[in-house]
PDB file of C-alpha atoms in Angstrom:
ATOM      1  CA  UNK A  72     -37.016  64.042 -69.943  1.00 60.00           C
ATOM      2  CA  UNK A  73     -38.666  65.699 -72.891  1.00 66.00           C
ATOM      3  CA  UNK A  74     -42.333  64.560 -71.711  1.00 74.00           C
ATOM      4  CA  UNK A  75     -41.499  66.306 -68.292  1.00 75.00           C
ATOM      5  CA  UNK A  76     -39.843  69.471 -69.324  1.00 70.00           C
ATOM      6  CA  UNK A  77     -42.828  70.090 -71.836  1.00 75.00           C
ATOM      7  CA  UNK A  78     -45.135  69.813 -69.621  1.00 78.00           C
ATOM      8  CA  UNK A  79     -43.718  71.846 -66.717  1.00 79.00           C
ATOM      9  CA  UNK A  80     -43.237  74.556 -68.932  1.00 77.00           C
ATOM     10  CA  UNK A  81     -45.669  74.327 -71.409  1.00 82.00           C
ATOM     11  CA  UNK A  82     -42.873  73.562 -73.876  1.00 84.00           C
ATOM     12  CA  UNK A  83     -44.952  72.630 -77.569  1.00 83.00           C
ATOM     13  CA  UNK A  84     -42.258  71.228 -80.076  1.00 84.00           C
ATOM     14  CA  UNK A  85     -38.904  69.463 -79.064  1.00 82.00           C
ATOM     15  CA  UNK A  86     -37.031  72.761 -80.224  1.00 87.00           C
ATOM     16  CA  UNK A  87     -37.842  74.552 -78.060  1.00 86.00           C
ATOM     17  CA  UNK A  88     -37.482  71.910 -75.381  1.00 84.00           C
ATOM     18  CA  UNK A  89     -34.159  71.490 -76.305  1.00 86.00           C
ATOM     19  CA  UNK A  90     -33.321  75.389 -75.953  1.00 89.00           C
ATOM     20  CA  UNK A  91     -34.752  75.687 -73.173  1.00 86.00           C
ATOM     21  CA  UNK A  92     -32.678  72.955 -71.256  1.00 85.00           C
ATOM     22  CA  UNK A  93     -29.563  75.034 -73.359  1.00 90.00           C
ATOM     23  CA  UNK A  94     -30.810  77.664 -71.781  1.00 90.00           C
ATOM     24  CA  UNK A  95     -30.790  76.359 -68.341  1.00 87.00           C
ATOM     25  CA  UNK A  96     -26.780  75.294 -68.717  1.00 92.00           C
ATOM     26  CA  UNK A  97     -27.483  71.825 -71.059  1.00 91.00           C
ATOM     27  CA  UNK A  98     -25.294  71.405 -73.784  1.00 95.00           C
ATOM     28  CA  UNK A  99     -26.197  70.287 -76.873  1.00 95.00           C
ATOM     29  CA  UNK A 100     -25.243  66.639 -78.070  1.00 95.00           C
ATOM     30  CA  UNK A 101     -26.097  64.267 -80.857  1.00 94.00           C
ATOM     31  CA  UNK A 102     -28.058  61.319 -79.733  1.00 91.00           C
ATOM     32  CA  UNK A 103     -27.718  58.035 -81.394  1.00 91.00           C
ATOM     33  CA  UNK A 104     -30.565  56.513 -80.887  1.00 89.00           C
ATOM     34  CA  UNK A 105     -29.137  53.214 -82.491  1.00 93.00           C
ATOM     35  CA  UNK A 106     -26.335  52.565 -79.673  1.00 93.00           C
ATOM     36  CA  UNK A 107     -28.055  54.756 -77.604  1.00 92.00           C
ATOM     37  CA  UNK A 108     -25.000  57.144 -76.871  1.00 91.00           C
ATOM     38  CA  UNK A 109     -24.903  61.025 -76.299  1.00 92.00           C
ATOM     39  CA  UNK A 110     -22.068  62.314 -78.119  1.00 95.00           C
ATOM     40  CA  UNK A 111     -20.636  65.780 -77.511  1.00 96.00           C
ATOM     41  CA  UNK A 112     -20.467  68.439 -80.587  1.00 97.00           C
ATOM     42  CA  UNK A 113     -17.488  70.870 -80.086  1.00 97.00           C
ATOM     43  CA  UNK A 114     -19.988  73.983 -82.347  1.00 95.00           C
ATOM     44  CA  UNK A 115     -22.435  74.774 -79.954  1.00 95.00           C
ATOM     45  CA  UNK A 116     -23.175  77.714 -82.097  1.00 94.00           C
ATOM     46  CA  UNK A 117     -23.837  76.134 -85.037  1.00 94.00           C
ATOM     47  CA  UNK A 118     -25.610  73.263 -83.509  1.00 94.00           C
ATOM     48  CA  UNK A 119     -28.304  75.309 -82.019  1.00 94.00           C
ATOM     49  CA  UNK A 120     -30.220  76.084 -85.085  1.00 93.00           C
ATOM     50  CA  UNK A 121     -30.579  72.196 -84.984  1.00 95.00           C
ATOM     51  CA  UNK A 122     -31.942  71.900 -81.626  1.00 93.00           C
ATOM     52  CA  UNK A 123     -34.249  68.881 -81.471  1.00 88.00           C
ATOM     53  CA  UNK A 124     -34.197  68.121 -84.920  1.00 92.00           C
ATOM     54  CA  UNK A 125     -32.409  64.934 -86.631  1.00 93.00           C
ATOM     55  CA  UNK A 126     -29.349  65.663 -88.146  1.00 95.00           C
ATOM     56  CA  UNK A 127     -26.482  64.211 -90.083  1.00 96.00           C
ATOM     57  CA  UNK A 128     -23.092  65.451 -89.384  1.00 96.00           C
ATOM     58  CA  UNK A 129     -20.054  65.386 -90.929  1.00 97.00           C
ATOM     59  CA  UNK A 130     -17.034  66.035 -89.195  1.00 97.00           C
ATOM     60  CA  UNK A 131     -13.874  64.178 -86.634  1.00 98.00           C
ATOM     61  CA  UNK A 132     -14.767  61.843 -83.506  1.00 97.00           C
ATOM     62  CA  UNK A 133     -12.160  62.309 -80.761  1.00 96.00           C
ATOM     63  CA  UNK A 134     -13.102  58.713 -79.280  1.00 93.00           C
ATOM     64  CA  UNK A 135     -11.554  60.077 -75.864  1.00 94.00           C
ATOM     65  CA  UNK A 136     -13.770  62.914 -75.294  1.00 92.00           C
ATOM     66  CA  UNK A 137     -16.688  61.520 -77.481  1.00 87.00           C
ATOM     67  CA  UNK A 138     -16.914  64.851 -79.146  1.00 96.00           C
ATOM     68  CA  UNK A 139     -17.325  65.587 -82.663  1.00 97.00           C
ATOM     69  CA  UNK A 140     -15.713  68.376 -84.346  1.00 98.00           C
ATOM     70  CA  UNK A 141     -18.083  69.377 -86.704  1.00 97.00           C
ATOM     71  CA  UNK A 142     -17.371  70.436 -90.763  1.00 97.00           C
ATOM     72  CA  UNK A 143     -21.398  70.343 -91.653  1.00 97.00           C
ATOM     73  CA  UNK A 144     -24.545  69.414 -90.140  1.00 97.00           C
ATOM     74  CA  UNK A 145     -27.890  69.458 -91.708  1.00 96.00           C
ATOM     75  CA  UNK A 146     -31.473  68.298 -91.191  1.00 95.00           C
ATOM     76  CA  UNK A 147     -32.716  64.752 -92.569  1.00 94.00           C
ATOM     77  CA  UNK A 148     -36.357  63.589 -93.126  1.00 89.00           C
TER      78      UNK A 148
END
């Protein structure tokens, strides 16, 4: 979890939580917090400037994969 990663590694924000499980061989999804389902994003490049921030994405869902191939993604309040 989050909680447990920060703490272990004296992680501060959820960035740089995030990065560092990316860093350790994660890969970055979108989590829906609504339906509670991790959804794989095909631009792991792009994504990463996102890391642990809420986002809104536009783009294709491959429902057999769950991945989204993404056209945009930016930050939301």
């Amino acid at each position: 979890s989050h909680d447990q990663m920060m703490k272990k590694e004296g992680i501060k924000t959820a960035k740089d939580c995030t990065l560092q499980c990316v860093k350790d061989g994660s890969k970055l999804v979108l989590y829906a917090p609504f339906n509670k389902t991790a959804y794989q994003l095909d631009d792991q490049d792009k994504s990463t400037e996102f890391a642990g921030e809420k986002v809104m994405i536009i783009g294709t869902y491959d429902g057999s994969t769950k991945t989204i191939h993404i056209q945009s993604i930016q930050t939301v309040p």
